[in-house]
Structures are given as structure tokens and as C-alpha cells.
Amino acid sequence: MQAEIIAVGTEILLGQVVDTNSAYIAQGLADAGIEVYYHSLVGDNADRLTDVVNQARSRSDLVVISGGLGPTKDDLTKQTVAQLLGVKLVEDQPAMAKIQQHFATTGQKLTPNNRLQALYLAGSERLQNTTGMAVGSFYRDPHGADLMLLPGPPSELEPMFENEALPRLKAAYHRQEFLVSRVLRFFGIGEAELVTQLADLIDQQTNPTIAPYAKVNEVTLRLTAAASSETAGQHLLDQMTATIQDRVGDYLYGYGDDNSLAQVVVNTLIDRGLTITAAESLTAGKFQSTLGDVPGVSAIFPGGFVTYANAAKHDLLGVPQAVIATDGVVSEATAKEMAERSRQKLDTDFAVSFTGVAGPDALEGQPAGTVWLGLAQRDRAPQAKQLHLTGNRAKIRERSVMQALDWLRRILRDQK
Amino acid sequence: MQAEIIAVGTEILLGQVVDTNSAYIAQGLADAGIEVYYHSLVGDNADRLTDVVNQARSRSDLVVISGGLGPTKDDLTKQTVAQLLGVKLVEDQPAMAKIQQHFATTGQKLTPNNRLQALYLAGSERLQNTTGMAVGSFYRDPHGADLMLLPGPPSELEPMFENEALPRLKAAYHRQEFLVSRVLRFFGIGEAELVTQLADLIDQQTNPTIAPYAKVNEVTLRLTAAASSETAGQHLLDQMTATIQDRVGDYLYGYGDDNSLAQVVVNTLIDRGLTITAAESLTAGKFQSTLGDVPGVSAIFPGGFVTYANAAKHDLLGVPQAVIATDGVVSEATAKEMAERSRQKLDTDFAVSFTGVAGPDALEGQPAGTVWLGLAQRDRAPQAKQLHLTGNRAKIRERSVMQALDWLRRILRDQK
């Protein structure tokens, strides 16, 4: 069972709009156990659309097409597909009634092109549009590839795909096996290094499959297992996870598509009832803002300091001017002072500090990318750590925040 | 002159990541006057990639391919294209030196697969990667279509395309006329409303063309003029800009691809020597961190406060507990107190404050999305403004920051 996806629309062809539909459809098909090998994108042009659809039909079992079902002159997907299949378009009565009612309610004029939206491929299953006007089609072709037509606006496509299309696809291409996935999230190891450490597992992968992916500042592995039951699939994932954990578990910080280092750290702090603050120079509030992204953070984060100028480090935190004068602002001593003094000010269990050179220019003779992180804990001596980061200003600030979160994660793990 | 675009990567094929590169490249090619008829997307599979590239070469004059230049076993674009062209891969010395230096600086292990990134197609022009490791290629084929290879991560692709690829494409496919573009950036007006206000201009567009584009929290218009000289092209753009400014100039905050509301505000403050601070509850440092993204901000931003808990508003800023008790923490009075007191603490010309309900839960009986912004100025009474925002927690915090920046922009404009 092999599918491919076609997006239609001149505005996406020209790059004025990014096509998010194809990714959305691909995810849905993957969840239904349908493999996708190609996506194509073509403008609102009948000849080129015909070519692309015919090629797709020749090499795939199912072709899912989005876009071009609307009322404008550009919208010609339905007409083009009907012609190449040699079938007629028929009117869906409920859709036509909805269109008429909309125009009656709003007092707009119902032009003939609006009626087009109620048409679907004769002999197909009509897919209802609950958030728009244009109906979709699912055409089973006994002699060739099946075809599915979906509307272009994501607000219409997504509910139609979820509620109308997916149940029909699952019923049509029923599989005996269950597919289960798990995402493993890593920080502090590059994609190349991770893949090298797991090279034999990746080379021999059959079930589960292992897909590495480099994201911004982290790497994920998606494990997907096929099995006769959900439980059997989870068992396969558990075994592979344990093998991976043995090798690179030090960098594994969490699981799931919807997770982050900040979530893991904040939720651990909440679970243990430990509070945190920060004093940020280099990062100017980015660390605290990242904590603020996690719902429930107010339980353990009272607030903190952005001390960009040296005077602010002294006036707001009480960092002695002598320390800055002697050791420099980008130094171990300043980082420790910032962390410990902010911790004392807000009487928290933890405090993190950031001082460094974001660039583009050097500071105190230190190149851009030189960073000191400070970390203070109640009843312990403050620590500091130097980083040498590369990249532009935004990257250096972002990576500093991630490094601090990972430092906290490791301390919380080891002090458990 | 006809081009097509191919994106390579199993993670985009499966829909785990949305392909934004193809749209970006399509826009750039349109600006260079190169027509695009097809986009395709294929996984990290040598056979299918070969098929797709060969088909593209058979029907187009230029094929631009993104993705698959990295260090992992999945990355096989370069090797596959070299094989189908029958050319070798050669090492770029500066790229290799950069890779070695990166691994030396960070202390990570340089595995052999990382060396792959320094290879490019023999006989091609090598495209430098200023933000990553993998070099690109521009291969002119006297017997067939030209090929361009670009890296997959947008942070690497975009600068390479802009600085290395586009000048070479323009030189290679030299047109008699000059194409000049200008990007107008708007905040506070939706795409639909902007397009409605400019409907007649957009309907009648010929030269310059007008391409609206909705970005995160803003809308841009790209004007592109074709003329016999750069000067004549700029003149056409000036005329159209003036017409647009007459209608929607109130929302127009700046120009250029590489610009933002934060840059406009920070650079205006720097130009006028005006300093700023902030007291952030809702946004937890996001406003200050956004200021911190702009190089040179240290001249006008000494630092500020994150006062998430009520106690921090009192302890760090001195907001009277009675004000919070009487008016509530999400109130006009609290917003004004936070702004004015933070301004006094750091003796700045401006201060902005944020207090509100980020959600998901309501607070003090006020629903998520209720926000008060405060704004204090030296020698003026503090002001406050209520917002009712929709969306999730992240959106509400982001939009609050943007609204505050736009408020500052308007004040700076009107007080000029």
C-alpha cells in the first residue's frame, strides 16, 4: 500500500504561502499505516495538474490531492480530475443547501461559481466540509489508483481529513497489524555522534524502525514498531529503548513529540517543590521566559533579574564592583556572585546566572561565544561553568539557555 | 527559463517537519525572474531521488534541491546527484578547516561522516555555508539542466541562498531588465484586511507586482518592479510605496526582509539616546529577551525585572501590597505601578510592564488572554492599556510583547 500527496495552488508554487497540508496528510497516512513516497506541488494549471496526477496514479495505490476545490476561476482540481477519470461531477444536496443558506444569511449574491463547491466526483464517496463550503471526494478506482480530493484551507482540510477521510482510509486499507511510535529526545549530543553510536542498530533496523532527526538544539529518535497488538508493539519499543538507553542514556532527557528540556526541568522542580530564580546578563530574560512557557511554573518561579549593564549587576543584585573590576564581567567570580546573590534575594532553592559575550563584537578581550553560567543552590557553594559557543548572537543566547537547563536536569537527576 | 524545486528528507515526507525551504526558494527564484512550475518532495532514498531528479532535469532548465547534505547515513543527496551526473565529489579546504576547528573548539569527536559535509560536486561552483558545516554546489551542465544543491536546515539554507546562490543565478540567467524588490512590513492589521484595503491595487498589479504574505504576528507586502535600470525600478517602487502608505501607513512599521518591530524600536531608542527597562509578570522576561536580540541594545537597556509572583512585585519593585489587594494583580493600577517603579529603580526614560492571564486557567476571575500593559515615561504620568488576546499560552505572551513594541513605536513616532 503506497500513497502519494499532491498539493495544488499557484500561491504555494510561488512560495507566497507555505504548504502545511501535505505534512498534515502525511502524518495522518503514517498513523493509518499507509506509506508515502512522494509529495508534489503544482500550480492552478489543468495541463500540468493532469500530468502530475497521471504520474502519481501510475506509481501509487492512492493519490491524495489538496487544494483547488473553491469557487474562484483558479480552482480547477475537481474538473481536471473528473476529466482525466472520465467521470461526471454531481451535486451534493446538503452542501448546496448550506451554500444557499449562507448567501441568504449574509445577503451576498450567490454567483454560479459558488455552486461549483457542492459538486463531487460521480461514483465517489462525498466527504462533508463542516467548516467551509467545498465538499471532498474519495474515489475508489477498481482499475487503478484511488483518488482523494480535499480542500486547500487547513481550517477546512484538517477536520475533513480527521473525521471524514481517515475513517474511510482505515476501513478501505485495513491492516492486520498495529503501528506504535515513541519519540526519544536527546540534548548535548550531535546527530552525527548519536547516529555513530547507534550505527549497528540503525543499519539492522527492521522492527522497530529508528528515524533520527536533528531539531533546533536537540536530536530526536522516532521508534516505530509494527505488532499484532498495541501491547506487543509497546513491548518492542521498550526493548529498543532500553538498548539505546544503555549506550546514550546520559543525553536522553525525555520522551514524546510535545516535550522540551524546559518542561522536564520545570516539572521536576514542581514535583519536588523546589523553587528557582535567575540573574541574566547575556540572555536578557530568555532563560526566565523559557521557564515561563511551561504551564504551572508560577508554583516554583517567583521571578528574577535581567542585569544587562554592570551597574544593574551591582544595584539590583549587590555584586561587588570590585569583583567585576578585578575578575571582569565575563568571569567565574561574577557568574557565581550573580547566581548566589539572586538566590538570596528571592530565597529560592536554585538560581542560575548568565554572563557572556553574545557578539558580534568581543568584550573584555574575550571573543563572542565565551559564556559563564553560574548555579547556586541552598546550603551549597555556588558553582560556575565556562562554555565556548559558536554561531550568531541569537544562537549563542539560545544555546546558553539550553546548556543551563541541561545542567539543572543533570543535577536534579543526580540528587534524586 | 524554467526551474523546479526538490526537497529531500524522510522527516518531511512523513510530515514530521513542514517543508518551508521550497517556498523560500520559490520566492527567491520569482524575484530573480525565474519561473517555477513544479515542487517535489522525496525521502532519503537514492533510487527515488534519482528518479525525481532525472524527471526534473528532463523538463526544466534548473533544478534546485534542498536537504541531504549533512553528516548522517541518511544524507545522500550529494552522492546520488554525483553518481547520476557521472562526476566526482571533491573536498573544499576552507569548509574542512572549519569543521576541524569546530570539533577542536567544542571538544567533540570528529567522526569520519562529518568530513562528508565539506564535499561538493567536481566542476561546480562551491557555495559557502556561513551558519553550518555542509557546503552547497551550483553545477552548470552544458548538456542538460543546471543543478543547485542546498542544505536542509533553514538557518543554513537561507543565508546561503541569499548570499551565495542568488547572485550566481542572476549572473547565470542574466535578464535585460532589472528586477528590484522592496518588502513593506505591517503590524496590527490582518492579511485579509490589508488585502481588502488594497484590493484595486492588487487586482490591477502589473509593474510593480504586489505579493502579500502573512507571517507570525505580522503581514508583509513584497513589491517587485521590472525596469531598464535600478534607478527606474526604485522610482516605480517609491510611487507604489507612497500610494500604499496613504491608505495603510499607520500600520507600516518598517522595510526589508531582515527587520522586526524590536529592531525598529531599539534602533530608534539608540538614535535618540533614550533608555528603557521593563517589569514583566505575564511574559516572564520575553520582552527584555526580545530587546536583547538586537545588537547594540546595551547602549539603552541596563536590565530589568521579572516579577512573576505577587511577592516579587512588592519585594523587587515596591508595588504596594494594598494596590494588588484592592485592584488585583491583573489591573490598570498594578500595571502602572510596575512600570513607573521599575523606571525609577533603573532611572530610565521608558519602562514597560506586563501583567495578565497567560492561561490555560483563569486568574482572579479574568479569562486567559486578559492583559494589562503599563508604560512609564520620565516626567509624564504612567499609562496603561488593556488587551484581550486569543490563542494558547505561548501566543498570548508573544502577542503581548508585540503589542508593547508597537505601542512604543507609535509613541516614538508621535513624539518625534
PDB file of C-alpha atoms in Angstrom, chain A residues 2 5 12-20 22-24 26-28 30 36-43 47-49 51-52 55 59 188-193 195-196 199-200 202-203 211-213 215 222 280 282-298 301-310 312-313 315-316 345-346 359-360 388-390 392-395 397 399, chain B residues 2 5 10-20 22-24 26-28 30 36-43 47-49 51-52 55 59 71-75 102 105-106 108-109 111 113-114 131 155 191 210-214 280 282-298 301-310 312-313 315-316 345-346 359-360 393-394 397:
ATOM      1  CA  GLN A   2       1.693   3.111  -1.236  1.00  0.00           C
ATOM      2  CA  ILE A   5       0.339  13.512  -1.921  1.00  0.00           C
ATOM      3  CA  ILE A  12       2.112  27.823  -2.814  1.00  0.00           C
ATOM      4  CA  LEU A  13       4.065  27.144  -6.013  1.00  0.00           C
ATOM      5  CA  LEU A  14       5.344  30.739  -5.916  1.00  0.00           C
ATOM      6  CA  GLY A  15       6.199  30.440  -2.247  1.00  0.00           C
ATOM      7  CA  GLN A  16       3.736  33.088  -1.107  1.00  0.00           C
ATOM      8  CA  VAL A  17       2.182  30.517   1.183  1.00  0.00           C
ATOM      9  CA  VAL A  18       3.890  27.526   2.793  1.00  0.00           C
ATOM     10  CA  ASP A  19       2.159  24.194   2.151  1.00  0.00           C
ATOM     11  CA  THR A  20       1.356  22.705   5.551  1.00  0.00           C
ATOM     12  CA  SER A  22       0.988  17.822   2.761  1.00  0.00           C
ATOM     13  CA  ALA A  23       2.788  17.357   6.076  1.00  0.00           C
ATOM     14  CA  TYR A  24      -0.528  17.101   7.896  1.00  0.00           C
ATOM     15  CA  ALA A  26       1.467  12.564   5.534  1.00  0.00           C
ATOM     16  CA  GLN A  27       1.289  12.273   9.333  1.00  0.00           C
ATOM     17  CA  GLY A  28      -2.287  11.029   9.149  1.00  0.00           C
ATOM     18  CA  ALA A  30       1.578   7.265   8.529  1.00  0.00           C
ATOM     19  CA  VAL A  36       4.070   7.773   1.398  1.00  0.00           C
ATOM     20  CA  TYR A  37       6.958   8.007  -1.065  1.00  0.00           C
ATOM     21  CA  TYR A  38       6.395  11.287  -2.899  1.00  0.00           C
ATOM     22  CA  HIS A  39       4.837  14.708  -2.468  1.00  0.00           C
ATOM     23  CA  SER A  40       4.316  17.005  -5.463  1.00  0.00           C
ATOM     24  CA  LEU A  41       3.164  20.558  -5.787  1.00  0.00           C
ATOM     25  CA  VAL A  42       1.744  22.153  -8.887  1.00  0.00           C
ATOM     26  CA  GLY A  43       0.037  25.436  -9.763  1.00  0.00           C
ATOM     27  CA  ASP A  47      -2.294  20.500 -18.156  1.00  0.00           C
ATOM     28  CA  ARG A  48       0.428  20.279 -15.545  1.00  0.00           C
ATOM     29  CA  LEU A  49      -2.035  19.055 -12.921  1.00  0.00           C
ATOM     30  CA  ASP A  51       0.484  15.247 -15.869  1.00  0.00           C
ATOM     31  CA  VAL A  52       1.255  15.141 -12.164  1.00  0.00           C
ATOM     32  CA  GLN A  55       2.226  10.101 -12.974  1.00  0.00           C
ATOM     33  CA  ARG A  59       3.226   4.544  -9.400  1.00  0.00           C
ATOM     34  CA  GLY A 188      24.093  17.568  24.312  1.00  0.00           C
ATOM     35  CA  ILE A 189      24.901  15.074  21.573  1.00  0.00           C
ATOM     36  CA  GLY A 190      25.004  15.932  17.864  1.00  0.00           C
ATOM     37  CA  GLU A 191      23.014  13.992  15.273  1.00  0.00           C
ATOM     38  CA  ALA A 192      26.206  12.630  13.672  1.00  0.00           C
ATOM     39  CA  GLU A 193      27.586  11.408  17.003  1.00  0.00           C
ATOM     40  CA  VAL A 195      23.943   8.028  14.734  1.00  0.00           C
ATOM     41  CA  THR A 196      27.549   6.820  15.002  1.00  0.00           C
ATOM     42  CA  ALA A 199      25.159   2.724  13.795  1.00  0.00           C
ATOM     43  CA  ASP A 200      24.661  -1.046  14.089  1.00  0.00           C
ATOM     44  CA  ILE A 202      20.215   1.751  12.614  1.00  0.00           C
ATOM     45  CA  ASP A 203      21.816  -0.436   9.963  1.00  0.00           C
ATOM     46  CA  ALA A 211      14.459   7.559  12.495  1.00  0.00           C
ATOM     47  CA  PRO A 212      16.935  10.163  13.771  1.00  0.00           C
ATOM     48  CA  TYR A 213      16.115  13.821  13.337  1.00  0.00           C
ATOM     49  CA  LYS A 215      15.920  19.716  15.590  1.00  0.00           C
ATOM     50  CA  ARG A 222      11.411   8.153  16.444  1.00  0.00           C
ATOM     51  CA  GLU A 280      20.598  37.129  33.284  1.00  0.00           C
ATOM     52  CA  LEU A 282      23.918  37.740  28.207  1.00  0.00           C
ATOM     53  CA  THR A 283      20.498  36.174  27.769  1.00  0.00           C
ATOM     54  CA  ALA A 284      18.483  39.242  28.871  1.00  0.00           C
ATOM     55  CA  GLY A 285      15.489  37.282  30.174  1.00  0.00           C
ATOM     56  CA  LYS A 286      15.472  34.399  27.705  1.00  0.00           C
ATOM     57  CA  PHE A 287      16.021  31.744  30.378  1.00  0.00           C
ATOM     58  CA  GLN A 288      13.199  33.047  32.565  1.00  0.00           C
ATOM     59  CA  SER A 289      10.936  33.475  29.552  1.00  0.00           C
ATOM     60  CA  THR A 290      11.634  29.847  28.601  1.00  0.00           C
ATOM     61  CA  LEU A 291      10.613  28.721  32.092  1.00  0.00           C
ATOM     62  CA  GLY A 292       7.515  30.898  31.670  1.00  0.00           C
ATOM     63  CA  ASP A 293       6.453  28.861  28.636  1.00  0.00           C
ATOM     64  CA  VAL A 294       5.614  25.894  30.875  1.00  0.00           C
ATOM     65  CA  PRO A 295       2.123  25.951  32.453  1.00  0.00           C
ATOM     66  CA  GLY A 296       2.223  25.759  36.244  1.00  0.00           C
ATOM     67  CA  VAL A 297       5.690  27.336  36.532  1.00  0.00           C
ATOM     68  CA  SER A 298       4.387  30.002  38.922  1.00  0.00           C
ATOM     69  CA  PHE A 301       9.372  30.555  39.959  1.00  0.00           C
ATOM     70  CA  PRO A 302       8.735  33.843  41.800  1.00  0.00           C
ATOM     71  CA  GLY A 303      10.643  35.980  39.287  1.00  0.00           C
ATOM     72  CA  GLY A 304      14.184  37.204  38.786  1.00  0.00           C
ATOM     73  CA  PHE A 305      16.594  39.713  37.328  1.00  0.00           C
ATOM     74  CA  VAL A 306      17.816  40.958  33.994  1.00  0.00           C
ATOM     75  CA  THR A 307      21.129  42.670  34.739  1.00  0.00           C
ATOM     76  CA  TYR A 308      22.499  43.722  31.412  1.00  0.00           C
ATOM     77  CA  ALA A 309      24.645  46.677  32.454  1.00  0.00           C
ATOM     78  CA  ASN A 310      27.375  46.332  35.094  1.00  0.00           C
ATOM     79  CA  ALA A 312      22.476  46.795  37.238  1.00  0.00           C
ATOM     80  CA  LYS A 313      24.511  43.812  38.467  1.00  0.00           C
ATOM     81  CA  ASP A 315      22.446  47.939  42.039  1.00  0.00           C
ATOM     82  CA  LEU A 316      19.897  45.125  41.676  1.00  0.00           C
ATOM     83  CA  LYS A 345      17.304  37.986  47.218  1.00  0.00           C
ATOM     84  CA  LEU A 346      14.371  35.725  46.377  1.00  0.00           C
ATOM     85  CA  GLY A 359      28.643  39.209  19.830  1.00  0.00           C
ATOM     86  CA  PRO A 360      29.028  40.325  17.160  1.00  0.00           C
ATOM     87  CA  HIS A 388      32.659  28.180  24.233  1.00  0.00           C
ATOM     88  CA  LEU A 389      29.775  28.509  21.801  1.00  0.00           C
ATOM     89  CA  THR A 390      29.740  29.159  18.077  1.00  0.00           C
ATOM     90  CA  ASN A 392      25.486  34.152  15.692  1.00  0.00           C
ATOM     91  CA  ARG A 393      24.152  36.253  18.541  1.00  0.00           C
ATOM     92  CA  ALA A 394      20.754  34.523  18.637  1.00  0.00           C
ATOM     93  CA  LYS A 395      22.314  31.037  18.617  1.00  0.00           C
ATOM     94  CA  ARG A 397      21.996  33.152  23.643  1.00  0.00           C
ATOM     95  CA  ARG A 399      22.378  27.604  23.434  1.00  0.00           C
TER      96      ARG A 399
ATOM     97  CA  GLN B   2      12.057  27.250 -16.150  1.00  0.00           C
ATOM     98  CA  ILE B   5      12.398  22.637  -6.732  1.00  0.00           C
ATOM     99  CA  THR B  10      12.233  11.398   5.138  1.00  0.00           C
ATOM    100  CA  GLU B  11      11.149  13.542   8.089  1.00  0.00           C
ATOM    101  CA  ILE B  12       9.402  15.991   5.738  1.00  0.00           C
ATOM    102  CA  LEU B  13       7.997  13.169   3.603  1.00  0.00           C
ATOM    103  CA  LEU B  14       6.424  11.682   6.747  1.00  0.00           C
ATOM    104  CA  GLY B  15       5.094  15.078   7.761  1.00  0.00           C
ATOM    105  CA  GLN B  16       7.137  15.298  10.973  1.00  0.00           C
ATOM    106  CA  VAL B  17       8.503  18.597   9.702  1.00  0.00           C
ATOM    107  CA  VAL B  18       6.873  21.084   7.332  1.00  0.00           C
ATOM    108  CA  ASP B  19       8.983  21.965   4.304  1.00  0.00           C
ATOM    109  CA  THR B  20       9.439  25.734   4.351  1.00  0.00           C
ATOM    110  CA  SER B  22      10.679  25.143  -1.120  1.00  0.00           C
ATOM    111  CA  ALA B  23       8.500  28.213  -0.546  1.00  0.00           C
ATOM    112  CA  TYR B  24      11.561  30.265   0.399  1.00  0.00           C
ATOM    113  CA  ALA B  26      10.363  29.738  -4.915  1.00  0.00           C
ATOM    114  CA  GLN B  27      10.113  33.330  -3.681  1.00  0.00           C
ATOM    115  CA  GLY B  28      13.775  33.940  -4.374  1.00  0.00           C
ATOM    116  CA  ALA B  30      10.472  34.591  -8.581  1.00  0.00           C
ATOM    117  CA  VAL B  36       8.850  27.612 -11.239  1.00  0.00           C
ATOM    118  CA  TYR B  37       6.297  25.018 -12.386  1.00  0.00           C
ATOM    119  CA  TYR B  38       6.782  22.089 -10.012  1.00  0.00           C
ATOM    120  CA  HIS B  39       7.924  21.266  -6.489  1.00  0.00           C
ATOM    121  CA  SER B  40       8.616  17.671  -5.480  1.00  0.00           C
ATOM    122  CA  LEU B  41       9.469  16.078  -2.191  1.00  0.00           C
ATOM    123  CA  VAL B  42      11.149  12.736  -1.719  1.00  0.00           C
ATOM    124  CA  GLY B  43      12.613  10.781   1.203  1.00  0.00           C
ATOM    125  CA  ASP B  47      16.565   5.286  -6.159  1.00  0.00           C
ATOM    126  CA  ARG B  48      13.532   7.504  -5.761  1.00  0.00           C
ATOM    127  CA  LEU B  49      15.719  10.603  -5.518  1.00  0.00           C
ATOM    128  CA  ASP B  51      14.030   9.197 -10.482  1.00  0.00           C
ATOM    129  CA  VAL B  52      12.752  12.547  -9.275  1.00  0.00           C
ATOM    130  CA  GLN B  55      12.442  13.713 -14.326  1.00  0.00           C
ATOM    131  CA  ARG B  59      11.519  19.080 -18.169  1.00  0.00           C
ATOM    132  CA  PRO B  71      26.755  14.048   8.061  1.00  0.00           C
ATOM    133  CA  THR B  72      24.421  11.112   8.690  1.00  0.00           C
ATOM    134  CA  LYS B  73      23.912   7.945   6.683  1.00  0.00           C
ATOM    135  CA  ASP B  74      20.505   9.292   5.622  1.00  0.00           C
ATOM    136  CA  ASP B  75      22.146  12.211   3.887  1.00  0.00           C
ATOM    137  CA  HIS B 102      34.570  23.423  15.364  1.00  0.00           C
ATOM    138  CA  THR B 105      36.818  24.186  19.949  1.00  0.00           C
ATOM    139  CA  THR B 106      33.885  22.222  21.342  1.00  0.00           C
ATOM    140  CA  GLN B 108      33.613  16.823  20.419  1.00  0.00           C
ATOM    141  CA  LYS B 109      34.945  13.864  18.456  1.00  0.00           C
ATOM    142  CA  THR B 111      33.809  11.265  13.198  1.00  0.00           C
ATOM    143  CA  ASN B 113      30.968  11.130   8.384  1.00  0.00           C
ATOM    144  CA  ASN B 114      31.406  14.754   9.396  1.00  0.00           C
ATOM    145  CA  THR B 131      25.954  29.215   9.543  1.00  0.00           C
ATOM    146  CA  SER B 155      19.127  28.575   9.194  1.00  0.00           C
ATOM    147  CA  GLU B 191      -3.773  39.952   5.901  1.00  0.00           C
ATOM    148  CA  ILE B 210       2.380  43.153  -5.070  1.00  0.00           C
ATOM    149  CA  ALA B 211       2.649  39.919  -3.086  1.00  0.00           C
ATOM    150  CA  PRO B 212       1.068  39.906   0.382  1.00  0.00           C
ATOM    151  CA  TYR B 213       2.359  37.403   2.902  1.00  0.00           C
ATOM    152  CA  ALA B 214       1.090  36.635   6.404  1.00  0.00           C
ATOM    153  CA  GLU B 280       7.419  41.507  33.406  1.00  0.00           C
ATOM    154  CA  LEU B 282       2.922  37.500  32.311  1.00  0.00           C
ATOM    155  CA  THR B 283       5.790  37.487  29.831  1.00  0.00           C
ATOM    156  CA  ALA B 284       8.483  36.383  32.334  1.00  0.00           C
ATOM    157  CA  GLY B 285      11.383  38.086  30.507  1.00  0.00           C
ATOM    158  CA  LYS B 286      10.241  37.638  26.915  1.00  0.00           C
ATOM    159  CA  PHE B 287      10.056  41.391  26.221  1.00  0.00           C
ATOM    160  CA  GLN B 288      13.555  42.020  27.578  1.00  0.00           C
ATOM    161  CA  SER B 289      14.906  38.974  25.779  1.00  0.00           C
ATOM    162  CA  THR B 290      13.388  40.308  22.541  1.00  0.00           C
ATOM    163  CA  LEU B 291      15.178  43.630  23.069  1.00  0.00           C
ATOM    164  CA  GLY B 292      18.337  41.607  23.753  1.00  0.00           C
ATOM    165  CA  ASP B 293      18.149  40.062  20.272  1.00  0.00           C
ATOM    166  CA  VAL B 294      19.105  43.409  18.724  1.00  0.00           C
ATOM    167  CA  PRO B 295      22.860  44.113  18.545  1.00  0.00           C
ATOM    168  CA  GLY B 296      23.843  47.346  20.308  1.00  0.00           C
ATOM    169  CA  VAL B 297      20.890  47.251  22.718  1.00  0.00           C
ATOM    170  CA  SER B 298      23.221  47.521  25.715  1.00  0.00           C
ATOM    171  CA  PHE B 301      18.921  48.841  28.126  1.00  0.00           C
ATOM    172  CA  PRO B 302      20.554  48.442  31.549  1.00  0.00           C
ATOM    173  CA  GLY B 303      18.376  45.489  32.594  1.00  0.00           C
ATOM    174  CA  GLY B 304      15.085  44.964  34.383  1.00  0.00           C
ATOM    175  CA  PHE B 305      12.777  42.759  36.389  1.00  0.00           C
ATOM    176  CA  VAL B 306      10.863  39.542  36.097  1.00  0.00           C
ATOM    177  CA  THR B 307       8.208  39.708  38.809  1.00  0.00           C
ATOM    178  CA  TYR B 308       6.126  36.618  38.402  1.00  0.00           C
ATOM    179  CA  ALA B 309       4.874  36.162  41.958  1.00  0.00           C
ATOM    180  CA  ASN B 310       2.989  38.933  43.783  1.00  0.00           C
ATOM    181  CA  ALA B 312       8.309  39.693  43.826  1.00  0.00           C
ATOM    182  CA  LYS B 313       6.266  42.662  42.585  1.00  0.00           C
ATOM    183  CA  ASP B 315       9.897  42.967  47.133  1.00  0.00           C
ATOM    184  CA  LEU B 316      11.764  43.827  43.929  1.00  0.00           C
ATOM    185  CA  LYS B 345      14.658  51.898  40.104  1.00  0.00           C
ATOM    186  CA  LEU B 346      16.857  51.996  36.995  1.00  0.00           C
ATOM    187  CA  GLY B 359      -3.699  30.580  30.720  1.00  0.00           C
ATOM    188  CA  PRO B 360      -4.677  27.833  30.435  1.00  0.00           C
ATOM    189  CA  ARG B 393      -0.299  30.456  26.370  1.00  0.00           C
ATOM    190  CA  ALA B 394       2.656  30.965  24.022  1.00  0.00           C
ATOM    191  CA  ARG B 397       2.705  36.024  25.736  1.00  0.00           C
TER     192      ARG B 397
END
